[in-house]
Amino acid sequence: MSLILAIETSCDETAAAVVENGHRIRSNIVASQIELHRPYGGVFPEVASRQHVFDIVPVIARALSEAGVDWADLTALAVTAGPGLAGALLVGVNTAKAIAWSRSLPLVAVNHLEGHLYSNWLDEGDRLTTAALTRPTLPELDAAGQAFPLLVLIVSGGHTELVLMTGHGQYRRLGATLDDAAGEAFDKVARLLGLGYPGGPAIQQAATSGDPTAFDFPRALTTQPEHRFDFSFSGLKTAVLRQVREFGETALPVADLAASFQAAVVDVLIAKTADAAAEFGVGRVCVCGGVAANRALRAALADRLPGAVSIPPLFLCTDNAAMIAAAGHYRLHRPGPTGLDFDVEPDLALPVEA
Ligand code: KG4
Ligand code: ZN
């Protein structure tokens, strides 16, 4: 049995988790800093680092006690090395190194994006979509040697990528955003509409009473052959800005604007994902990252994509350490422990094949 303690401090959540065999969550502790950053309308990096310093030890202690494990029970440690905020990452990485050194435990450095992807391997990870209910879960497929190839849609605050996964740790990038990430677009448009931080949940909430067809916002399908699977959200953001300006002093129809913006993002994400699945003949799509928590996107993925779709439950879409433990489990197996001689990498990209 493998028992991995993972630590995640890449942005504004201090998180630690214990995961068994890469699938079973024994504990998953997340100390969120949302309230701390709300007055700034976004994450204040220095404040985030300081809060991680305060929270990291109690969060780890709680992850161990809720899992009912002791240091001696652990197989290895995993920690997010990037991408993320340098000062925030440093807190997690240095804590993990100190523990690994003092307890003589192997340490695995994990890419945060790979972590999001592996949220689909956690036991709860497959239970959400109606299609998935009647299909084997990823851990089951994996055990039978049939999990790959998979199409992965990563939609987080900093990244929007379509990736073909051909094996554990083996990725081919099919497309990425040419400008803003999907979550970034949600956050910026929320600001334009005077909604709070974080923007994604605020837009989703406002959109519930809005008409998604009220405004015909552009769907940037970037059809040039070299950009077929790329995304672009900055034109959509500008279209919302223009519309907001047109209203001038008149009260904004915030709900309709939010619903129409959200529908445009969802349409583009679904269209590109469906095209890529067809082109590469992939029968199963995994979705992950903070924006995968969006209700309209989840419903559209289940209704409009042919084949099986895995979407993690809400608590595993946003940043957490269980996903880092799951990714760490596979990395520990191959290529093996990282050692202590690595640094944080704020701009780390998913390790794709050439
Ligand atoms: O994956 P994540 O927690 O952090 C990063 O690795 O970036 O993603 C955060 C992003 C934010 O942009 C947030 O606005 C967005 O995910 N988000 C959502 C929802 N919940 C979080 N976007 C749309 N709808 C949501 N319900
Ligand atoms: Zn994230």
mmCIF file of C-alpha atoms and ligand atoms in Angstrom:
data_model
loop_
_atom_site.group_PDB
_atom_site.id
_atom_site.type_symbol
_atom_site.label_atom_id
_atom_site.label_comp_id
_atom_site.label_asym_id
_atom_site.label_seq_id
_atom_site.Cartn_x
_atom_site.Cartn_y
_atom_site.Cartn_z
ATOM 1 C CA MET A 1 0.000 0.000 0.000
ATOM 2 C CA SER A 2 1.240 3.506 -0.741
ATOM 3 C CA LEU A 3 0.332 6.401 1.542
ATOM 4 C CA ILE A 4 1.303 9.820 0.264
ATOM 5 C CA LEU A 5 1.164 13.084 2.175
ATOM 6 C CA ALA A 6 0.869 15.967 -0.275
ATOM 7 C CA ILE A 7 1.268 19.701 0.234
ATOM 8 C CA GLU A 8 -0.109 22.410 -2.059
ATOM 9 C CA THR A 9 0.544 26.151 -1.623
ATOM 10 C CA SER A 10 0.730 27.447 -5.205
ATOM 11 C CA CYS A 11 -1.803 30.244 -4.826
ATOM 12 C CA ASP A 12 -4.299 31.171 -2.116
ATOM 13 C CA GLU A 13 -5.126 27.837 -0.481
ATOM 14 C CA THR A 14 -2.915 26.121 2.070
ATOM 15 C CA ALA A 15 -3.668 22.445 1.537
ATOM 16 C CA ALA A 16 -2.472 19.048 2.751
ATOM 17 C CA ALA A 17 -3.906 15.602 2.086
ATOM 18 C CA VAL A 18 -3.199 11.935 2.619
ATOM 19 C CA VAL A 19 -4.096 9.625 -0.281
ATOM 20 C CA GLU A 20 -3.883 5.846 -0.399
ATOM 21 C CA ASN A 21 -2.693 4.089 -3.563
ATOM 22 C CA GLY A 22 -3.216 7.226 -5.646
ATOM 23 C CA HIS A 23 -7.015 6.941 -5.406
ATOM 24 C CA ARG A 24 -8.476 6.836 -1.954
ATOM 25 C CA ILE A 25 -8.668 10.120 -0.059
ATOM 26 C CA ARG A 26 -7.869 9.532 3.609
ATOM 27 C CA SER A 27 -7.878 13.266 4.405
ATOM 28 C CA ASN A 28 -8.075 16.473 2.398
ATOM 29 C CA ILE A 29 -7.566 19.734 4.311
ATOM 30 C CA VAL A 30 -7.856 23.114 2.603
ATOM 31 C CA ALA A 31 -7.382 26.420 4.443
ATOM 32 C CA SER A 32 -8.784 28.995 2.048
ATOM 33 C CA GLN A 33 -7.522 32.593 2.024
ATOM 34 C CA ILE A 34 -10.442 33.958 -0.032
ATOM 35 C CA GLU A 35 -11.681 36.305 2.712
ATOM 36 C CA LEU A 36 -8.171 37.666 3.195
ATOM 37 C CA HIS A 37 -7.777 38.612 -0.480
ATOM 38 C CA ARG A 38 -11.339 39.774 -1.145
ATOM 39 C CA PRO A 39 -10.636 43.439 -0.248
ATOM 40 C CA TYR A 40 -7.898 43.501 -2.918
ATOM 41 C CA GLY A 41 -10.161 42.043 -5.641
ATOM 42 C CA GLY A 42 -7.587 39.331 -6.353
ATOM 43 C CA VAL A 43 -4.751 37.372 -4.778
ATOM 44 C CA PHE A 44 -2.167 39.614 -3.061
ATOM 45 C CA PRO A 45 1.015 37.482 -3.400
ATOM 46 C CA GLU A 46 2.870 38.701 -0.304
ATOM 47 C CA VAL A 47 -0.201 38.295 1.894
ATOM 48 C CA ALA A 48 -0.681 34.782 0.463
ATOM 49 C CA SER A 49 2.886 33.719 1.346
ATOM 50 C CA ARG A 50 2.614 35.024 4.908
ATOM 51 C CA GLN A 51 -0.689 33.255 5.487
ATOM 52 C CA HIS A 52 0.752 29.989 4.135
ATOM 53 C CA VAL A 53 3.506 30.293 6.778
ATOM 54 C CA PHE A 54 0.857 30.610 9.506
ATOM 55 C CA ASP A 55 -1.328 27.789 8.242
ATOM 56 C CA ILE A 56 1.012 25.148 6.860
ATOM 57 C CA VAL A 57 1.920 23.313 10.086
ATOM 58 C CA PRO A 58 -1.626 23.046 11.532
ATOM 59 C CA VAL A 59 -2.990 22.052 8.108
ATOM 60 C CA ILE A 60 -0.454 19.216 7.792
ATOM 61 C CA ALA A 61 -1.049 18.099 11.384
ATOM 62 C CA ARG A 62 -4.777 17.936 10.717
ATOM 63 C CA ALA A 63 -4.315 16.028 7.447
ATOM 64 C CA LEU A 64 -2.329 13.381 9.317
ATOM 65 C CA SER A 65 -4.711 13.141 12.253
ATOM 66 C CA GLU A 66 -7.867 12.963 10.101
ATOM 67 C CA ALA A 67 -6.231 10.243 8.013
ATOM 68 C CA GLY A 68 -5.317 8.403 11.217
ATOM 69 C CA VAL A 69 -1.704 8.042 10.136
ATOM 70 C CA ASP A 70 1.631 8.752 11.712
ATOM 71 C CA TRP A 71 4.861 9.865 10.041
ATOM 72 C CA ALA A 72 6.119 6.290 10.107
ATOM 73 C CA ASP A 73 3.122 5.113 8.027
ATOM 74 C CA LEU A 74 3.938 7.378 5.085
ATOM 75 C CA THR A 75 5.470 6.064 1.872
ATOM 76 C CA ALA A 76 6.432 9.440 0.430
ATOM 77 C CA LEU A 77 5.733 13.165 0.296
ATOM 78 C CA ALA A 78 4.542 15.105 -2.726
ATOM 79 C CA VAL A 79 4.561 18.875 -3.137
ATOM 80 C CA THR A 80 3.555 21.383 -5.796
ATOM 81 C CA ALA A 81 6.717 22.889 -7.340
ATOM 82 C CA GLY A 82 4.928 25.096 -9.901
ATOM 83 C CA PRO A 83 3.314 26.794 -11.696
ATOM 84 C CA GLY A 84 2.153 29.374 -9.177
ATOM 85 C CA LEU A 85 3.272 32.321 -7.078
ATOM 86 C CA ALA A 86 6.984 31.988 -6.208
ATOM 87 C CA GLY A 87 6.690 33.066 -2.576
ATOM 88 C CA ALA A 88 3.642 30.890 -1.997
ATOM 89 C CA LEU A 89 5.218 27.818 -3.620
ATOM 90 C CA LEU A 90 8.356 28.291 -1.515
ATOM 91 C CA VAL A 91 6.444 27.766 1.721
ATOM 92 C CA GLY A 92 5.104 24.376 0.626
ATOM 93 C CA VAL A 93 8.327 23.229 -1.030
ATOM 94 C CA ASN A 94 10.579 24.159 1.889
ATOM 95 C CA THR A 95 8.217 22.565 4.390
ATOM 96 C CA ALA A 96 8.102 19.375 2.309
ATOM 97 C CA LYS A 97 11.895 19.304 1.990
ATOM 98 C CA ALA A 98 12.325 19.751 5.747
ATOM 99 C CA ILE A 99 9.924 16.910 6.515
ATOM 100 C CA ALA A 100 11.417 14.632 3.844
ATOM 101 C CA TRP A 101 14.920 15.232 5.143
ATOM 102 C CA SER A 102 14.115 14.864 8.829
ATOM 103 C CA ARG A 103 11.916 11.778 8.356
ATOM 104 C CA SER A 104 14.017 10.204 5.587
ATOM 105 C CA LEU A 105 11.039 10.086 3.225
ATOM 106 C CA PRO A 106 11.211 10.198 -0.582
ATOM 107 C CA LEU A 107 9.928 13.503 -2.001
ATOM 108 C CA VAL A 108 8.215 13.996 -5.346
ATOM 109 C CA ALA A 109 7.894 17.435 -6.975
ATOM 110 C CA VAL A 110 4.525 17.724 -8.706
ATOM 111 C CA ASN A 111 3.357 20.017 -11.486
ATOM 112 C CA HIS A 112 0.171 21.774 -10.336
ATOM 113 C CA LEU A 113 -1.511 21.238 -13.744
ATOM 114 C CA GLU A 114 -0.713 17.544 -13.630
ATOM 115 C CA GLY A 115 -2.262 17.592 -10.166
ATOM 116 C CA HIS A 116 -5.516 19.040 -11.522
ATOM 117 C CA LEU A 117 -5.525 16.335 -14.171
ATOM 118 C CA TYR A 118 -5.078 13.584 -11.593
ATOM 119 C CA SER A 119 -8.068 14.852 -9.612
ATOM 120 C CA ASN A 120 -9.907 12.574 -12.033
ATOM 121 C CA TRP A 121 -8.098 9.557 -10.559
ATOM 122 C CA LEU A 122 -9.359 10.147 -7.043
ATOM 123 C CA ASP A 123 -12.133 7.789 -6.066
ATOM 124 C CA GLU A 124 -14.844 10.415 -6.081
ATOM 125 C CA GLY A 125 -13.470 11.705 -9.335
ATOM 126 C CA ASP A 126 -15.647 9.741 -11.665
ATOM 127 C CA ARG A 127 -19.013 9.723 -10.027
ATOM 128 C CA LEU A 128 -20.379 12.986 -11.246
ATOM 129 C CA THR A 129 -21.582 12.786 -14.796
ATOM 130 C CA THR A 130 -24.564 10.690 -15.693
ATOM 131 C CA ALA A 131 -22.552 8.958 -18.408
ATOM 132 C CA ALA A 132 -19.810 8.054 -15.947
ATOM 133 C CA LEU A 133 -22.237 6.413 -13.550
ATOM 134 C CA THR A 134 -22.650 3.429 -15.826
ATOM 135 C CA ARG A 135 -19.025 3.293 -16.922
ATOM 136 C CA PRO A 136 -15.872 2.089 -15.214
ATOM 137 C CA THR A 137 -13.917 4.714 -13.289
ATOM 138 C CA LEU A 138 -10.436 5.781 -14.323
ATOM 139 C CA PRO A 139 -8.742 3.754 -11.542
ATOM 140 C CA GLU A 140 -10.678 0.697 -12.751
ATOM 141 C CA LEU A 141 -9.748 1.326 -16.382
ATOM 142 C CA ASP A 142 -6.192 1.918 -15.287
ATOM 143 C CA ALA A 143 -6.033 -1.402 -13.454
ATOM 144 C CA ALA A 144 -7.315 -3.095 -16.610
ATOM 145 C CA GLY A 145 -4.704 -1.281 -18.712
ATOM 146 C CA GLN A 146 -7.374 0.548 -20.738
ATOM 147 C CA ALA A 147 -7.368 4.090 -19.468
ATOM 148 C CA PHE A 148 -5.520 5.652 -22.405
ATOM 149 C CA PRO A 149 -5.654 7.601 -24.641
ATOM 150 C CA LEU A 150 -7.641 10.291 -22.860
ATOM 151 C CA LEU A 151 -8.510 13.804 -23.883
ATOM 152 C CA VAL A 152 -8.008 16.285 -21.043
ATOM 153 C CA LEU A 153 -9.479 19.772 -20.821
ATOM 154 C CA ILE A 154 -7.694 21.845 -18.169
ATOM 155 C CA VAL A 155 -9.605 25.009 -17.284
ATOM 156 C CA SER A 156 -8.142 26.868 -14.321
ATOM 157 C CA GLY A 157 -7.464 30.443 -13.312
ATOM 158 C CA GLY A 158 -4.133 30.540 -15.125
ATOM 159 C CA HIS A 159 -4.448 27.838 -17.806
ATOM 160 C CA THR A 160 -6.762 26.591 -20.519
ATOM 161 C CA GLU A 161 -5.333 23.587 -22.356
ATOM 162 C CA LEU A 162 -6.469 20.636 -24.423
ATOM 163 C CA VAL A 163 -4.119 17.730 -23.888
ATOM 164 C CA LEU A 164 -3.956 14.218 -25.280
ATOM 165 C CA MET A 165 -2.800 11.888 -22.510
ATOM 166 C CA THR A 166 -1.279 8.686 -23.860
ATOM 167 C CA GLY A 167 -0.011 7.237 -20.571
ATOM 168 C CA HIS A 168 0.844 8.284 -17.027
ATOM 169 C CA GLY A 169 2.921 11.430 -17.244
ATOM 170 C CA GLN A 170 2.764 11.384 -21.071
ATOM 171 C CA TYR A 171 1.115 14.350 -22.667
ATOM 172 C CA ARG A 172 0.734 15.912 -26.068
ATOM 173 C CA ARG A 173 -0.533 19.481 -26.052
ATOM 174 C CA LEU A 174 -3.188 19.955 -28.727
ATOM 175 C CA GLY A 175 -4.041 23.535 -27.885
ATOM 176 C CA ALA A 176 -3.919 26.275 -25.272
ATOM 177 C CA THR A 177 -5.203 29.768 -24.801
ATOM 178 C CA LEU A 178 -3.667 32.451 -26.998
ATOM 179 C CA ASP A 179 -4.491 35.137 -24.423
ATOM 180 C CA ASP A 180 -6.615 34.892 -21.261
ATOM 181 C CA ALA A 181 -7.309 31.626 -19.462
ATOM 182 C CA ALA A 182 -10.986 30.709 -19.018
ATOM 183 C CA GLY A 183 -10.893 31.384 -15.265
ATOM 184 C CA GLU A 184 -9.090 34.668 -15.843
ATOM 185 C CA ALA A 185 -11.878 35.702 -18.259
ATOM 186 C CA PHE A 186 -14.478 34.873 -15.582
ATOM 187 C CA ASP A 187 -12.533 36.926 -13.028
ATOM 188 C CA LYS A 188 -12.056 39.937 -15.336
ATOM 189 C CA VAL A 189 -15.660 39.991 -16.549
ATOM 190 C CA ALA A 190 -16.897 39.683 -12.969
ATOM 191 C CA ARG A 191 -14.913 42.827 -12.184
ATOM 192 C CA LEU A 192 -16.447 44.620 -15.187
ATOM 193 C CA LEU A 193 -19.914 43.703 -13.958
ATOM 194 C CA GLY A 194 -19.172 44.853 -10.409
ATOM 195 C CA LEU A 195 -19.407 41.309 -9.062
ATOM 196 C CA GLY A 196 -17.089 40.116 -6.316
ATOM 197 C CA TYR A 197 -13.945 38.040 -6.146
ATOM 198 C CA PRO A 198 -13.460 35.242 -7.053
ATOM 199 C CA GLY A 199 -15.226 35.942 -10.325
ATOM 200 C CA GLY A 200 -16.202 32.439 -11.481
ATOM 201 C CA PRO A 201 -18.621 31.607 -8.663
ATOM 202 C CA ALA A 202 -19.953 35.217 -8.703
ATOM 203 C CA ILE A 203 -20.748 35.050 -12.450
ATOM 204 C CA GLN A 204 -22.319 31.631 -12.033
ATOM 205 C CA GLN A 205 -24.524 32.951 -9.234
ATOM 206 C CA ALA A 206 -25.568 36.085 -11.158
ATOM 207 C CA ALA A 207 -26.244 34.019 -14.297
ATOM 208 C CA THR A 208 -28.814 31.815 -12.581
ATOM 209 C CA SER A 209 -31.490 34.505 -13.019
ATOM 210 C CA GLY A 210 -30.241 35.679 -16.442
ATOM 211 C CA ASP A 211 -31.050 34.869 -20.071
ATOM 212 C CA PRO A 212 -28.033 33.264 -21.822
ATOM 213 C CA THR A 213 -29.371 34.428 -25.216
ATOM 214 C CA ALA A 214 -29.908 38.076 -24.193
ATOM 215 C CA PHE A 215 -26.577 39.174 -25.703
ATOM 216 C CA ASP A 216 -24.976 37.549 -28.709
ATOM 217 C CA PHE A 217 -21.346 37.588 -27.552
ATOM 218 C CA PRO A 218 -18.655 36.271 -29.938
ATOM 219 C CA ARG A 219 -17.483 32.640 -29.844
ATOM 220 C CA ALA A 220 -13.841 32.755 -30.925
ATOM 221 C CA LEU A 221 -13.421 29.452 -32.728
ATOM 222 C CA THR A 222 -9.940 30.296 -34.139
ATOM 223 C CA THR A 223 -10.406 28.046 -37.167
ATOM 224 C CA GLN A 224 -6.931 28.502 -38.727
ATOM 225 C CA PRO A 225 -5.419 24.995 -38.985
ATOM 226 C CA GLU A 226 -2.561 25.750 -36.559
ATOM 227 C CA HIS A 227 -5.004 27.181 -33.985
ATOM 228 C CA ARG A 228 -7.876 24.710 -34.333
ATOM 229 C CA PHE A 229 -7.557 23.544 -30.756
ATOM 230 C CA ASP A 230 -6.428 26.846 -29.286
ATOM 231 C CA PHE A 231 -8.636 29.211 -27.310
ATOM 232 C CA SER A 232 -8.992 32.971 -27.187
ATOM 233 C CA PHE A 233 -11.125 34.765 -24.620
ATOM 234 C CA SER A 234 -9.872 38.349 -24.810
ATOM 235 C CA GLY A 235 -12.264 39.301 -27.660
ATOM 236 C CA LEU A 236 -15.185 38.056 -25.599
ATOM 237 C CA LYS A 237 -14.015 40.080 -22.603
ATOM 238 C CA THR A 238 -13.744 43.211 -24.810
ATOM 239 C CA ALA A 239 -17.241 42.566 -26.219
ATOM 240 C CA VAL A 240 -18.631 42.508 -22.670
ATOM 241 C CA LEU A 241 -16.715 45.718 -21.868
ATOM 242 C CA ARG A 242 -18.171 47.431 -24.956
ATOM 243 C CA GLN A 243 -21.661 46.351 -24.012
ATOM 244 C CA VAL A 244 -21.187 47.607 -20.447
ATOM 245 C CA ARG A 245 -20.029 50.990 -21.775
ATOM 246 C CA GLU A 246 -23.073 51.233 -24.038
ATOM 247 C CA PHE A 247 -25.294 51.092 -20.998
ATOM 248 C CA GLY A 248 -23.449 54.151 -19.637
ATOM 249 C CA GLU A 249 -25.311 55.505 -16.638
ATOM 250 C CA THR A 250 -28.269 53.127 -17.019
ATOM 251 C CA ALA A 251 -28.474 50.194 -14.648
ATOM 252 C CA LEU A 252 -26.652 47.139 -16.014
ATOM 253 C CA PRO A 253 -28.643 43.960 -16.725
ATOM 254 C CA VAL A 254 -26.001 42.051 -14.778
ATOM 255 C CA ALA A 255 -27.772 38.694 -14.762
ATOM 256 C CA ASP A 256 -28.292 38.674 -18.552
ATOM 257 C CA LEU A 257 -24.734 39.844 -19.203
ATOM 258 C CA ALA A 258 -23.319 37.177 -16.870
ATOM 259 C CA ALA A 259 -25.478 34.408 -18.374
ATOM 260 C CA SER A 260 -24.639 35.413 -21.960
ATOM 261 C CA PHE A 261 -20.907 35.617 -21.199
ATOM 262 C CA GLN A 262 -20.950 32.248 -19.432
ATOM 263 C CA ALA A 263 -22.822 30.651 -22.372
ATOM 264 C CA ALA A 264 -20.187 31.957 -24.811
ATOM 265 C CA VAL A 265 -17.314 30.472 -22.757
ATOM 266 C CA VAL A 266 -19.112 27.148 -22.400
ATOM 267 C CA ASP A 267 -19.919 26.943 -26.138
ATOM 268 C CA VAL A 268 -16.278 27.440 -27.122
ATOM 269 C CA LEU A 269 -14.950 24.951 -24.555
ATOM 270 C CA ILE A 270 -17.460 22.304 -25.655
ATOM 271 C CA ALA A 271 -16.966 22.878 -29.398
ATOM 272 C CA LYS A 272 -13.168 22.580 -29.242
ATOM 273 C CA THR A 273 -13.252 19.576 -26.923
ATOM 274 C CA ALA A 274 -15.781 17.754 -29.117
ATOM 275 C CA ASP A 275 -13.702 18.476 -32.252
ATOM 276 C CA ALA A 276 -10.502 17.219 -30.639
ATOM 277 C CA ALA A 277 -12.209 14.064 -29.307
ATOM 278 C CA ALA A 278 -13.508 13.313 -32.813
ATOM 279 C CA GLU A 279 -10.212 14.060 -34.537
ATOM 280 C CA PHE A 280 -8.157 11.877 -32.207
ATOM 281 C CA GLY A 281 -10.810 9.188 -31.818
ATOM 282 C CA VAL A 282 -10.835 9.465 -28.034
ATOM 283 C CA GLY A 283 -13.850 8.010 -26.228
ATOM 284 C CA ARG A 284 -13.282 9.576 -22.829
ATOM 285 C CA VAL A 285 -12.763 13.183 -21.844
ATOM 286 C CA CYS A 286 -11.448 14.323 -18.449
ATOM 287 C CA VAL A 287 -12.130 17.862 -17.316
ATOM 288 C CA CYS A 288 -10.337 19.586 -14.441
ATOM 289 C CA GLY A 289 -9.383 22.918 -12.864
ATOM 290 C CA GLY A 290 -11.368 25.589 -11.045
ATOM 291 C CA VAL A 291 -13.661 26.403 -13.970
ATOM 292 C CA ALA A 292 -14.722 22.725 -14.084
ATOM 293 C CA ALA A 293 -16.735 23.648 -10.969
ATOM 294 C CA ASN A 294 -19.004 25.758 -13.184
ATOM 295 C CA ARG A 295 -22.531 24.322 -13.226
ATOM 296 C CA ALA A 296 -23.361 25.411 -16.796
ATOM 297 C CA LEU A 297 -20.130 23.861 -18.087
ATOM 298 C CA ARG A 298 -20.728 20.614 -16.187
ATOM 299 C CA ALA A 299 -24.256 20.307 -17.540
ATOM 300 C CA ALA A 300 -23.107 21.041 -21.103
ATOM 301 C CA LEU A 301 -20.247 18.522 -20.873
ATOM 302 C CA ALA A 302 -22.630 15.796 -19.751
ATOM 303 C CA ASP A 303 -25.315 16.692 -22.342
ATOM 304 C CA ARG A 304 -23.370 17.746 -25.386
ATOM 305 C CA LEU A 305 -20.235 15.595 -25.521
ATOM 306 C CA PRO A 306 -20.538 12.115 -26.967
ATOM 307 C CA GLY A 307 -18.740 9.399 -24.995
ATOM 308 C CA ALA A 308 -17.787 9.292 -21.338
ATOM 309 C CA VAL A 309 -16.867 12.402 -19.395
ATOM 310 C CA SER A 310 -15.047 12.470 -16.057
ATOM 311 C CA ILE A 311 -15.446 15.595 -13.973
ATOM 312 C CA PRO A 312 -14.246 15.673 -10.390
ATOM 313 C CA PRO A 313 -16.711 16.681 -7.676
ATOM 314 C CA LEU A 314 -16.688 20.397 -6.865
ATOM 315 C CA PHE A 315 -14.304 20.138 -3.920
ATOM 316 C CA LEU A 316 -11.663 18.518 -6.135
ATOM 317 C CA CYS A 317 -11.988 21.050 -8.999
ATOM 318 C CA THR A 318 -10.514 23.972 -7.100
ATOM 319 C CA ASP A 319 -7.044 23.811 -5.583
ATOM 320 C CA ASN A 320 -6.454 20.971 -3.121
ATOM 321 C CA ALA A 321 -3.641 18.636 -2.088
ATOM 322 C CA ALA A 322 -5.413 15.308 -2.728
ATOM 323 C CA MET A 323 -4.880 15.824 -6.453
ATOM 324 C CA ILE A 324 -1.174 16.501 -5.827
ATOM 325 C CA ALA A 325 -0.943 13.230 -3.889
ATOM 326 C CA ALA A 326 -2.627 11.332 -6.756
ATOM 327 C CA ALA A 327 -0.204 12.782 -9.316
ATOM 328 C CA GLY A 328 2.677 12.169 -6.879
ATOM 329 C CA HIS A 329 1.708 8.500 -6.568
ATOM 330 C CA TYR A 330 2.244 7.941 -10.303
ATOM 331 C CA ARG A 331 5.396 10.099 -10.435
ATOM 332 C CA LEU A 332 6.853 8.160 -7.514
ATOM 333 C CA HIS A 333 6.444 5.010 -9.566
ATOM 334 C CA ARG A 334 7.920 6.632 -12.697
ATOM 335 C CA PRO A 335 10.248 8.568 -13.004
ATOM 336 C CA GLY A 336 10.747 8.188 -9.231
ATOM 337 C CA PRO A 337 11.488 10.549 -6.320
ATOM 338 C CA THR A 338 12.797 14.006 -7.167
ATOM 339 C CA GLY A 339 15.253 14.316 -4.279
ATOM 340 C CA LEU A 340 15.771 17.566 -2.395
ATOM 341 C CA ASP A 341 17.681 19.403 -5.074
ATOM 342 C CA PHE A 342 14.895 21.224 -6.899
ATOM 343 C CA ASP A 343 13.537 24.740 -6.809
ATOM 344 C CA VAL A 344 10.097 26.274 -7.198
ATOM 345 C CA GLU A 345 9.182 26.969 -10.838
ATOM 346 C CA PRO A 346 6.535 29.725 -11.072
ATOM 347 C CA ASP A 347 6.190 29.279 -14.874
ATOM 348 C CA LEU A 348 6.380 25.504 -15.009
ATOM 349 C CA ALA A 349 4.453 24.053 -17.987
ATOM 350 C CA LEU A 350 2.940 20.611 -18.322
ATOM 351 C CA PRO A 351 5.752 18.246 -19.398
ATOM 352 C CA VAL A 352 4.660 17.573 -22.980
ATOM 353 C CA GLU A 353 6.276 15.355 -25.589
ATOM 354 C CA ALA A 354 8.105 17.269 -28.328
HETATM 355 O O1 KG4 B 1 -7.810 25.723 -10.446
HETATM 356 P P1 KG4 B 1 -8.015 26.919 -9.610
HETATM 357 O O2 KG4 B 1 -8.628 26.746 -8.252
HETATM 358 O O3 KG4 B 1 -6.678 27.708 -9.424
HETATM 359 C C1 KG4 B 1 -5.724 27.767 -10.432
HETATM 360 O O4 KG4 B 1 -4.923 26.805 -10.525
HETATM 361 O O5 KG4 B 1 -5.776 28.735 -11.219
HETATM 362 O O6 KG4 B 1 -8.924 27.889 -10.483
HETATM 363 C C2 KG4 B 1 -9.345 29.132 -10.044
HETATM 364 C C3 KG4 B 1 -10.240 29.720 -11.112
HETATM 365 C C4 KG4 B 1 -10.633 31.167 -10.832
HETATM 366 O O7 KG4 B 1 -10.416 31.923 -12.010
HETATM 367 C C5 KG4 B 1 -12.119 31.058 -10.506
HETATM 368 O O8 KG4 B 1 -12.842 32.229 -10.863
HETATM 369 C C6 KG4 B 1 -12.526 29.874 -11.347
HETATM 370 O O9 KG4 B 1 -11.453 28.972 -11.242
HETATM 371 N N1 KG4 B 1 -13.749 29.265 -10.840
HETATM 372 C C7 KG4 B 1 -14.904 29.211 -11.540
HETATM 373 C C8 KG4 B 1 -15.868 28.621 -10.687
HETATM 374 N N2 KG4 B 1 -15.264 28.310 -9.503
HETATM 375 C C9 KG4 B 1 -13.952 28.701 -9.618
HETATM 376 N N3 KG4 B 1 -15.197 29.644 -12.779
HETATM 377 C C10 KG4 B 1 -16.462 29.482 -13.205
HETATM 378 N N4 KG4 B 1 -17.439 28.948 -12.447
HETATM 379 C C11 KG4 B 1 -17.194 28.501 -11.193
HETATM 380 N N5 KG4 B 1 -18.169 27.955 -10.463
HETATM 381 ZN ZN ZN B 2 -5.221 25.209 -9.643
#
